[in-house]
Amino acid sequence: MKAMDKYRALPYDSANSLAVDIWHLFNNERDLASPPSTLYRVRKLTWQHRSLLTTLGFLVAGLLFAAVMFSWLYITERSKRRLADDLALANTLELAKSYESEGKFAEAARAYQDILNINLDQGSDSVLIRQQMAKALAKADNFDAAIEEYKLVLASKQTDTKADIAERNRIRRLLIDSVVARSTQLSSESSSSKASRQRAVDLASYAVELSRTDEKRIADAMTCLSIAHYRNGDFNSAHRAIAEFLKTGARGNLFVVYLILAAAHHQLGEK
């Protein structure tokens, strides 16, 4: 078979080479006639299908080129979009600070909300923006929205590092102030409904729970709770809230406390 191979590099180069190989065979020596090697088979297959393999090569190269181009275009477009978002964030942040300096806190809160809508990563920067928005909402007397924002900020501070603990306490105090302000706002409304007065009580109770370890805030929260109970017509609860406040020894507006206590005694006496 080697002598008849049609490829020039494979047959014997002369009759003498064939005779030598036969002599090796008879003497049980290694001969040159052997099955084709794997490399030979691959080269032969490649040569036989060279047109198809060339077409496939061009196709694969085209696909790789297209993939590289699409990746480059995507990265470029993403960079442009991020740059535009950063510019919009900077402009909106500047606008929000301008509104705050002018005392337009409702507009500032809306600007901060626009920043949160643009910045969808919700990272540490978003938490800071949410804090600023909550402050603006509180200054705009939109305490319900401020309370919800402060709750979200407080929930994001979950680590126990010294800095985060201090930050949680600061945010908790701001939350308490907003809760007390909203409860007082509801209690002071002359035309408030029963549901509004009950909400004032619920908010004041929540403020009391938040401020158990804060002497200043517990005084404000307990005073607020007693006022809310009194405005809600629950004089027994108002009396108990004041008694609990006096037991804590916290320093608050004692004039207001005793005034409510006297009014509660008076109402209970009439009943």
PDB file of C-alpha atoms in Angstrom:
ATOM      1  CA  MET A   1       0.000   0.000   0.000  1.00  0.00           C
ATOM      2  CA  LYS A   2       2.886   2.342   0.686  1.00  0.00           C
ATOM      3  CA  ALA A   3       4.388   1.622  -2.721  1.00  0.00           C
ATOM      4  CA  MET A   4       1.073   2.482  -4.421  1.00  0.00           C
ATOM      5  CA  ASP A   5       0.240   5.630  -2.432  1.00  0.00           C
ATOM      6  CA  LYS A   6      -0.704   8.434  -4.823  1.00  0.00           C
ATOM      7  CA  TYR A   7       0.900  11.190  -2.711  1.00  0.00           C
ATOM      8  CA  ARG A   8       4.489  11.768  -3.738  1.00  0.00           C
ATOM      9  CA  ALA A   9       5.928  12.110  -0.255  1.00  0.00           C
ATOM     10  CA  LEU A  10       4.631   8.723   0.888  1.00  0.00           C
ATOM     11  CA  PRO A  11       5.731   5.999  -1.626  1.00  0.00           C
ATOM     12  CA  TYR A  12       9.294   4.608  -1.710  1.00  0.00           C
ATOM     13  CA  ASP A  13      11.681   6.935  -3.434  1.00  0.00           C
ATOM     14  CA  SER A  14      13.346   4.038  -5.355  1.00  0.00           C
ATOM     15  CA  ALA A  15      13.134   0.302  -5.985  1.00  0.00           C
ATOM     16  CA  ASN A  16      16.145  -0.142  -3.717  1.00  0.00           C
ATOM     17  CA  SER A  17      14.209   1.378  -0.800  1.00  0.00           C
ATOM     18  CA  LEU A  18      11.395  -1.085  -1.406  1.00  0.00           C
ATOM     19  CA  ALA A  19      13.889  -4.030  -1.461  1.00  0.00           C
ATOM     20  CA  VAL A  20      15.506  -2.823   1.786  1.00  0.00           C
ATOM     21  CA  ASP A  21      12.095  -2.589   3.475  1.00  0.00           C
ATOM     22  CA  ILE A  22      11.236  -6.176   2.345  1.00  0.00           C
ATOM     23  CA  TRP A  23      14.599  -7.376   3.707  1.00  0.00           C
ATOM     24  CA  HIS A  24      13.788  -5.734   7.079  1.00  0.00           C
ATOM     25  CA  LEU A  25      10.400  -7.445   7.079  1.00  0.00           C
ATOM     26  CA  PHE A  26      11.892 -10.915   6.537  1.00  0.00           C
ATOM     27  CA  ASN A  27      14.461 -10.333   9.300  1.00  0.00           C
ATOM     28  CA  ASN A  28      11.816  -9.153  11.792  1.00  0.00           C
ATOM     29  CA  GLU A  29      13.283  -5.667  11.748  1.00  0.00           C
ATOM     30  CA  ARG A  30      11.433  -2.378  11.741  1.00  0.00           C
ATOM     31  CA  ASP A  31      10.104  -1.502   8.280  1.00  0.00           C
ATOM     32  CA  LEU A  32       8.991   1.830   6.831  1.00  0.00           C
ATOM     33  CA  ALA A  33       5.538   0.622   5.808  1.00  0.00           C
ATOM     34  CA  SER A  34       3.087   1.623   8.569  1.00  0.00           C
ATOM     35  CA  PRO A  35      -0.442   3.077   8.937  1.00  0.00           C
ATOM     36  CA  PRO A  36      -0.757   6.820   8.243  1.00  0.00           C
ATOM     37  CA  SER A  37      -0.139   9.048  11.282  1.00  0.00           C
ATOM     38  CA  THR A  38      -2.787  11.260  12.887  1.00  0.00           C
ATOM     39  CA  LEU A  39      -1.059  14.372  11.596  1.00  0.00           C
ATOM     40  CA  TYR A  40      -1.147  12.958   8.096  1.00  0.00           C
ATOM     41  CA  ARG A  41      -4.850  12.153   8.365  1.00  0.00           C
ATOM     42  CA  VAL A  42      -5.603  15.677   9.591  1.00  0.00           C
ATOM     43  CA  ARG A  43      -3.599  17.284   6.808  1.00  0.00           C
ATOM     44  CA  LYS A  44      -5.255  15.055   4.253  1.00  0.00           C
ATOM     45  CA  LEU A  45      -8.749  15.848   5.544  1.00  0.00           C
ATOM     46  CA  THR A  46      -7.938  19.559   5.604  1.00  0.00           C
ATOM     47  CA  TRP A  47      -6.701  19.491   2.034  1.00  0.00           C
ATOM     48  CA  GLN A  48      -9.741  17.567   0.817  1.00  0.00           C
ATOM     49  CA  HIS A  49     -12.191  20.038   2.430  1.00  0.00           C
ATOM     50  CA  ARG A  50     -10.119  23.190   2.060  1.00  0.00           C
ATOM     51  CA  SER A  51     -12.965  25.199   0.437  1.00  0.00           C
ATOM     52  CA  LEU A  52     -15.431  24.426   3.211  1.00  0.00           C
ATOM     53  CA  LEU A  53     -12.863  25.070   5.962  1.00  0.00           C
ATOM     54  CA  THR A  54     -11.844  28.384   4.374  1.00  0.00           C
ATOM     55  CA  THR A  55     -15.486  29.503   4.292  1.00  0.00           C
ATOM     56  CA  LEU A  56     -15.980  28.481   7.906  1.00  0.00           C
ATOM     57  CA  GLY A  57     -12.815  30.336   8.894  1.00  0.00           C
ATOM     58  CA  PHE A  58     -14.052  33.549   7.302  1.00  0.00           C
ATOM     59  CA  LEU A  59     -17.434  33.076   8.997  1.00  0.00           C
ATOM     60  CA  VAL A  60     -15.889  32.607  12.445  1.00  0.00           C
ATOM     61  CA  ALA A  61     -13.585  35.578  11.931  1.00  0.00           C
ATOM     62  CA  GLY A  62     -16.571  37.716  10.902  1.00  0.00           C
ATOM     63  CA  LEU A  63     -18.516  36.651  13.981  1.00  0.00           C
ATOM     64  CA  LEU A  64     -15.592  37.457  16.254  1.00  0.00           C
ATOM     65  CA  PHE A  65     -15.156  40.844  14.610  1.00  0.00           C
ATOM     66  CA  ALA A  66     -18.877  41.587  15.007  1.00  0.00           C
ATOM     67  CA  ALA A  67     -18.772  40.554  18.681  1.00  0.00           C
ATOM     68  CA  VAL A  68     -15.795  42.843  19.326  1.00  0.00           C
ATOM     69  CA  MET A  69     -17.479  45.751  17.552  1.00  0.00           C
ATOM     70  CA  PHE A  70     -20.789  45.301  19.397  1.00  0.00           C
ATOM     71  CA  SER A  71     -18.946  45.092  22.738  1.00  0.00           C
ATOM     72  CA  TRP A  72     -17.017  48.263  21.959  1.00  0.00           C
ATOM     73  CA  LEU A  73     -20.197  50.108  20.913  1.00  0.00           C
ATOM     74  CA  TYR A  74     -22.027  48.936  24.063  1.00  0.00           C
ATOM     75  CA  ILE A  75     -19.201  50.060  26.363  1.00  0.00           C
ATOM     76  CA  THR A  76     -18.980  53.405  24.578  1.00  0.00           C
ATOM     77  CA  GLU A  77     -22.727  53.994  24.779  1.00  0.00           C
ATOM     78  CA  ARG A  78     -22.796  52.974  28.422  1.00  0.00           C
ATOM     79  CA  SER A  79     -19.970  55.399  29.215  1.00  0.00           C
ATOM     80  CA  LYS A  80     -21.822  58.216  27.448  1.00  0.00           C
ATOM     81  CA  ARG A  81     -25.029  57.422  29.320  1.00  0.00           C
ATOM     82  CA  ARG A  82     -23.210  57.315  32.660  1.00  0.00           C
ATOM     83  CA  LEU A  83     -21.549  60.628  31.895  1.00  0.00           C
ATOM     84  CA  ALA A  84     -24.935  62.150  31.059  1.00  0.00           C
ATOM     85  CA  ASP A  85     -26.423  60.741  34.278  1.00  0.00           C
ATOM     86  CA  ASP A  86     -23.535  62.131  36.337  1.00  0.00           C
ATOM     87  CA  LEU A  87     -24.033  65.550  34.762  1.00  0.00           C
ATOM     88  CA  ALA A  88     -27.788  65.412  35.431  1.00  0.00           C
ATOM     89  CA  LEU A  89     -27.139  64.335  39.039  1.00  0.00           C
ATOM     90  CA  ALA A  90     -24.717  67.232  39.592  1.00  0.00           C
ATOM     91  CA  ASN A  91     -27.136  69.769  38.118  1.00  0.00           C
ATOM     92  CA  THR A  92     -30.113  68.423  40.078  1.00  0.00           C
ATOM     93  CA  LEU A  93     -28.098  68.335  43.321  1.00  0.00           C
ATOM     94  CA  GLU A  94     -27.063  71.952  42.774  1.00  0.00           C
ATOM     95  CA  LEU A  95     -30.710  72.834  42.137  1.00  0.00           C
ATOM     96  CA  ALA A  96     -31.830  71.081  45.335  1.00  0.00           C
ATOM     97  CA  LYS A  97     -29.247  72.955  47.426  1.00  0.00           C
ATOM     98  CA  SER A  98     -30.340  76.194  45.793  1.00  0.00           C
ATOM     99  CA  TYR A  99     -33.964  75.504  46.731  1.00  0.00           C
ATOM    100  CA  GLU A 100     -32.929  74.776  50.323  1.00  0.00           C
ATOM    101  CA  SER A 101     -30.991  78.026  50.587  1.00  0.00           C
ATOM    102  CA  GLU A 102     -34.105  79.869  49.375  1.00  0.00           C
ATOM    103  CA  GLY A 103     -36.355  78.090  51.883  1.00  0.00           C
ATOM    104  CA  LYS A 104     -38.218  76.155  49.165  1.00  0.00           C
ATOM    105  CA  PHE A 105     -38.045  72.830  50.961  1.00  0.00           C
ATOM    106  CA  ALA A 106     -40.872  71.113  49.061  1.00  0.00           C
ATOM    107  CA  GLU A 107     -39.126  71.862  45.758  1.00  0.00           C
ATOM    108  CA  ALA A 108     -35.821  70.690  47.252  1.00  0.00           C
ATOM    109  CA  ALA A 109     -37.425  67.394  48.298  1.00  0.00           C
ATOM    110  CA  ARG A 110     -38.733  66.866  44.761  1.00  0.00           C
ATOM    111  CA  ALA A 111     -35.253  67.567  43.373  1.00  0.00           C
ATOM    112  CA  TYR A 112     -33.745  64.999  45.743  1.00  0.00           C
ATOM    113  CA  GLN A 113     -36.388  62.502  44.607  1.00  0.00           C
ATOM    114  CA  ASP A 114     -35.354  63.150  41.000  1.00  0.00           C
ATOM    115  CA  ILE A 115     -31.766  62.355  41.992  1.00  0.00           C
ATOM    116  CA  LEU A 116     -32.875  59.059  43.520  1.00  0.00           C
ATOM    117  CA  ASN A 117     -34.786  58.241  40.329  1.00  0.00           C
ATOM    118  CA  ILE A 118     -31.644  58.841  38.252  1.00  0.00           C
ATOM    119  CA  ASN A 119     -29.251  57.091  40.620  1.00  0.00           C
ATOM    120  CA  LEU A 120     -30.673  53.559  40.591  1.00  0.00           C
ATOM    121  CA  ASP A 121     -27.621  51.890  42.165  1.00  0.00           C
ATOM    122  CA  GLN A 122     -28.951  52.601  45.669  1.00  0.00           C
ATOM    123  CA  GLY A 123     -25.487  52.739  47.168  1.00  0.00           C
ATOM    124  CA  SER A 124     -24.133  54.826  50.002  1.00  0.00           C
ATOM    125  CA  ASP A 125     -24.618  58.040  47.977  1.00  0.00           C
ATOM    126  CA  SER A 126     -28.308  57.227  47.628  1.00  0.00           C
ATOM    127  CA  VAL A 127     -28.628  56.852  51.405  1.00  0.00           C
ATOM    128  CA  LEU A 128     -27.114  60.319  51.888  1.00  0.00           C
ATOM    129  CA  ILE A 129     -29.475  61.794  49.297  1.00  0.00           C
ATOM    130  CA  ARG A 130     -32.413  60.109  51.036  1.00  0.00           C
ATOM    131  CA  GLN A 131     -31.335  61.695  54.333  1.00  0.00           C
ATOM    132  CA  GLN A 132     -31.251  65.120  52.703  1.00  0.00           C
ATOM    133  CA  MET A 133     -34.676  64.523  51.178  1.00  0.00           C
ATOM    134  CA  ALA A 134     -36.093  63.493  54.554  1.00  0.00           C
ATOM    135  CA  LYS A 135     -34.734  66.681  56.143  1.00  0.00           C
ATOM    136  CA  ALA A 136     -36.247  68.787  53.368  1.00  0.00           C
ATOM    137  CA  LEU A 137     -39.608  67.024  53.749  1.00  0.00           C
ATOM    138  CA  ALA A 138     -39.587  67.636  57.508  1.00  0.00           C
ATOM    139  CA  LYS A 139     -38.789  71.322  57.004  1.00  0.00           C
ATOM    140  CA  ALA A 140     -41.644  71.475  54.478  1.00  0.00           C
ATOM    141  CA  ASP A 141     -43.963  70.086  57.229  1.00  0.00           C
ATOM    142  CA  ASN A 142     -44.506  66.916  55.185  1.00  0.00           C
ATOM    143  CA  PHE A 143     -43.796  64.773  58.209  1.00  0.00           C
ATOM    144  CA  ASP A 144     -45.499  61.596  56.965  1.00  0.00           C
ATOM    145  CA  ALA A 145     -43.161  61.374  53.969  1.00  0.00           C
ATOM    146  CA  ALA A 146     -40.165  62.378  56.116  1.00  0.00           C
ATOM    147  CA  ILE A 147     -40.945  59.588  58.593  1.00  0.00           C
ATOM    148  CA  GLU A 148     -41.025  56.970  55.825  1.00  0.00           C
ATOM    149  CA  GLU A 149     -37.719  58.197  54.390  1.00  0.00           C
ATOM    150  CA  TYR A 150     -36.040  58.182  57.791  1.00  0.00           C
ATOM    151  CA  LYS A 151     -37.260  54.622  58.342  1.00  0.00           C
ATOM    152  CA  LEU A 152     -35.642  53.549  55.054  1.00  0.00           C
ATOM    153  CA  VAL A 153     -32.384  55.263  55.986  1.00  0.00           C
ATOM    154  CA  LEU A 154     -32.409  53.673  59.444  1.00  0.00           C
ATOM    155  CA  ALA A 155     -33.040  50.226  57.931  1.00  0.00           C
ATOM    156  CA  SER A 156     -29.987  50.632  55.668  1.00  0.00           C
ATOM    157  CA  LYS A 157     -27.646  51.135  58.660  1.00  0.00           C
ATOM    158  CA  GLN A 158     -27.278  47.532  59.790  1.00  0.00           C
ATOM    159  CA  THR A 159     -23.574  47.141  60.578  1.00  0.00           C
ATOM    160  CA  ASP A 160     -22.284  47.396  64.141  1.00  0.00           C
ATOM    161  CA  THR A 161     -19.242  49.579  63.593  1.00  0.00           C
ATOM    162  CA  LYS A 162     -18.791  52.521  65.950  1.00  0.00           C
ATOM    163  CA  ALA A 163     -19.419  55.022  63.157  1.00  0.00           C
ATOM    164  CA  ASP A 164     -22.622  53.283  62.016  1.00  0.00           C
ATOM    165  CA  ILE A 165     -23.957  53.043  65.575  1.00  0.00           C
ATOM    166  CA  ALA A 166     -23.439  56.782  66.007  1.00  0.00           C
ATOM    167  CA  GLU A 167     -25.076  57.417  62.642  1.00  0.00           C
ATOM    168  CA  ARG A 168     -28.051  55.196  63.554  1.00  0.00           C
ATOM    169  CA  ASN A 169     -28.550  57.150  66.777  1.00  0.00           C
ATOM    170  CA  ARG A 170     -28.434  60.434  64.864  1.00  0.00           C
ATOM    171  CA  ILE A 171     -30.979  59.216  62.293  1.00  0.00           C
ATOM    172  CA  ARG A 172     -33.173  57.819  65.085  1.00  0.00           C
ATOM    173  CA  ARG A 173     -33.244  61.242  66.774  1.00  0.00           C
ATOM    174  CA  LEU A 174     -34.262  62.884  63.499  1.00  0.00           C
ATOM    175  CA  LEU A 175     -36.966  60.253  63.067  1.00  0.00           C
ATOM    176  CA  ILE A 176     -38.241  60.856  66.605  1.00  0.00           C
ATOM    177  CA  ASP A 177     -38.359  64.608  65.986  1.00  0.00           C
ATOM    178  CA  SER A 178     -40.409  64.083  62.819  1.00  0.00           C
ATOM    179  CA  VAL A 179     -42.778  61.641  64.525  1.00  0.00           C
ATOM    180  CA  VAL A 180     -43.318  64.002  67.472  1.00  0.00           C
ATOM    181  CA  ALA A 181     -43.849  66.942  65.113  1.00  0.00           C
ATOM    182  CA  ARG A 182     -46.439  65.043  63.061  1.00  0.00           C
ATOM    183  CA  SER A 183     -48.261  63.830  66.177  1.00  0.00           C
ATOM    184  CA  THR A 184     -48.325  67.369  67.572  1.00  0.00           C
ATOM    185  CA  GLN A 185     -49.531  68.651  64.214  1.00  0.00           C
ATOM    186  CA  LEU A 186     -52.439  66.189  64.195  1.00  0.00           C
ATOM    187  CA  SER A 187     -53.298  66.877  67.840  1.00  0.00           C
ATOM    188  CA  SER A 188     -53.362  70.643  67.371  1.00  0.00           C
ATOM    189  CA  GLU A 189     -55.779  70.604  64.443  1.00  0.00           C
ATOM    190  CA  SER A 190     -59.061  71.987  65.698  1.00  0.00           C
ATOM    191  CA  SER A 191     -61.137  70.162  63.086  1.00  0.00           C
ATOM    192  CA  SER A 192     -59.256  66.855  63.249  1.00  0.00           C
ATOM    193  CA  SER A 193     -61.291  63.672  62.944  1.00  0.00           C
ATOM    194  CA  LYS A 194     -61.325  60.764  65.358  1.00  0.00           C
ATOM    195  CA  ALA A 195     -59.017  58.828  63.014  1.00  0.00           C
ATOM    196  CA  SER A 196     -56.527  61.722  62.941  1.00  0.00           C
ATOM    197  CA  ARG A 197     -56.497  61.996  66.704  1.00  0.00           C
ATOM    198  CA  GLN A 198     -55.956  58.244  67.012  1.00  0.00           C
ATOM    199  CA  ARG A 199     -53.105  58.453  64.532  1.00  0.00           C
ATOM    200  CA  ALA A 200     -51.572  61.189  66.691  1.00  0.00           C
ATOM    201  CA  VAL A 201     -51.698  58.790  69.642  1.00  0.00           C
ATOM    202  CA  ASP A 202     -50.130  55.976  67.587  1.00  0.00           C
ATOM    203  CA  LEU A 203     -47.324  58.220  66.373  1.00  0.00           C
ATOM    204  CA  ALA A 204     -46.601  59.502  69.869  1.00  0.00           C
ATOM    205  CA  SER A 205     -46.492  55.915  71.193  1.00  0.00           C
ATOM    206  CA  TYR A 206     -44.049  55.037  68.420  1.00  0.00           C
ATOM    207  CA  ALA A 207     -41.892  58.025  69.370  1.00  0.00           C
ATOM    208  CA  VAL A 208     -41.866  56.873  73.001  1.00  0.00           C
ATOM    209  CA  GLU A 209     -40.668  53.404  71.940  1.00  0.00           C
ATOM    210  CA  LEU A 210     -37.903  54.902  69.795  1.00  0.00           C
ATOM    211  CA  SER A 211     -36.656  57.258  72.514  1.00  0.00           C
ATOM    212  CA  ARG A 212     -36.441  54.937  75.518  1.00  0.00           C
ATOM    213  CA  THR A 213     -32.674  55.487  75.781  1.00  0.00           C
ATOM    214  CA  ASP A 214     -32.696  59.203  74.949  1.00  0.00           C
ATOM    215  CA  GLU A 215     -33.537  61.414  77.948  1.00  0.00           C
ATOM    216  CA  LYS A 216     -34.294  64.538  75.938  1.00  0.00           C
ATOM    217  CA  ARG A 217     -36.398  62.758  73.317  1.00  0.00           C
ATOM    218  CA  ILE A 218     -38.275  60.645  75.865  1.00  0.00           C
ATOM    219  CA  ALA A 219     -39.420  63.855  77.590  1.00  0.00           C
ATOM    220  CA  ASP A 220     -40.706  65.296  74.311  1.00  0.00           C
ATOM    221  CA  ALA A 221     -42.291  61.986  73.280  1.00  0.00           C
ATOM    222  CA  MET A 222     -44.058  61.431  76.617  1.00  0.00           C
ATOM    223  CA  THR A 223     -45.358  65.014  76.643  1.00  0.00           C
ATOM    224  CA  CYS A 224     -46.571  64.539  73.081  1.00  0.00           C
ATOM    225  CA  LEU A 225     -48.255  61.258  74.018  1.00  0.00           C
ATOM    226  CA  SER A 226     -50.079  62.812  76.969  1.00  0.00           C
ATOM    227  CA  ILE A 227     -51.303  65.679  74.753  1.00  0.00           C
ATOM    228  CA  ALA A 228     -52.432  63.194  72.067  1.00  0.00           C
ATOM    229  CA  HIS A 229     -54.381  61.149  74.629  1.00  0.00           C
ATOM    230  CA  TYR A 230     -55.929  64.295  76.075  1.00  0.00           C
ATOM    231  CA  ARG A 231     -56.972  65.601  72.637  1.00  0.00           C
ATOM    232  CA  ASN A 232     -58.381  62.169  71.845  1.00  0.00           C
ATOM    233  CA  GLY A 233     -60.587  62.351  74.934  1.00  0.00           C
ATOM    234  CA  ASP A 234     -58.792  59.499  76.701  1.00  0.00           C
ATOM    235  CA  PHE A 235     -58.067  61.285  79.978  1.00  0.00           C
ATOM    236  CA  ASN A 236     -57.126  58.145  81.892  1.00  0.00           C
ATOM    237  CA  SER A 237     -54.407  57.354  79.342  1.00  0.00           C
ATOM    238  CA  ALA A 238     -53.247  60.977  79.425  1.00  0.00           C
ATOM    239  CA  HIS A 239     -52.999  60.775  83.213  1.00  0.00           C
ATOM    240  CA  ARG A 240     -51.023  57.498  83.019  1.00  0.00           C
ATOM    241  CA  ALA A 241     -48.675  58.898  80.362  1.00  0.00           C
ATOM    242  CA  ILE A 242     -47.874  61.902  82.560  1.00  0.00           C
ATOM    243  CA  ALA A 243     -47.377  59.708  85.628  1.00  0.00           C
ATOM    244  CA  GLU A 244     -44.976  57.471  83.655  1.00  0.00           C
ATOM    245  CA  PHE A 245     -43.142  60.535  82.383  1.00  0.00           C
ATOM    246  CA  LEU A 246     -42.693  61.897  85.914  1.00  0.00           C
ATOM    247  CA  LYS A 247     -41.349  58.516  87.064  1.00  0.00           C
ATOM    248  CA  THR A 248     -38.593  58.583  84.456  1.00  0.00           C
ATOM    249  CA  GLY A 249     -37.114  61.734  85.980  1.00  0.00           C
ATOM    250  CA  ALA A 250     -36.533  63.122  82.508  1.00  0.00           C
ATOM    251  CA  ARG A 251     -36.365  66.858  82.121  1.00  0.00           C
ATOM    252  CA  GLY A 252     -39.070  68.233  79.892  1.00  0.00           C
ATOM    253  CA  ASN A 253     -41.527  71.072  79.788  1.00  0.00           C
ATOM    254  CA  LEU A 254     -42.963  70.481  83.251  1.00  0.00           C
ATOM    255  CA  PHE A 255     -45.335  73.424  82.938  1.00  0.00           C
ATOM    256  CA  VAL A 256     -47.061  71.763  79.999  1.00  0.00           C
ATOM    257  CA  VAL A 257     -47.017  68.404  81.760  1.00  0.00           C
ATOM    258  CA  TYR A 258     -48.675  69.726  84.934  1.00  0.00           C
ATOM    259  CA  LEU A 259     -51.146  71.721  82.873  1.00  0.00           C
ATOM    260  CA  ILE A 260     -52.250  68.571  81.070  1.00  0.00           C
ATOM    261  CA  LEU A 261     -52.277  66.683  84.354  1.00  0.00           C
ATOM    262  CA  ALA A 262     -54.533  69.297  85.919  1.00  0.00           C
ATOM    263  CA  ALA A 263     -56.827  69.285  82.890  1.00  0.00           C
ATOM    264  CA  ALA A 264     -56.999  65.477  82.954  1.00  0.00           C
ATOM    265  CA  HIS A 265     -57.848  65.520  86.686  1.00  0.00           C
ATOM    266  CA  HIS A 266     -60.509  68.093  86.002  1.00  0.00           C
ATOM    267  CA  GLN A 267     -62.073  66.056  83.192  1.00  0.00           C
ATOM    268  CA  LEU A 268     -61.948  62.880  85.230  1.00  0.00           C
ATOM    269  CA  GLY A 269     -63.495  64.716  88.176  1.00  0.00           C
ATOM    270  CA  GLU A 270     -66.384  65.886  85.992  1.00  0.00           C
ATOM    271  CA  LYS A 271     -67.019  62.354  84.899  1.00  0.00           C
TER     272      LYS A 271
END
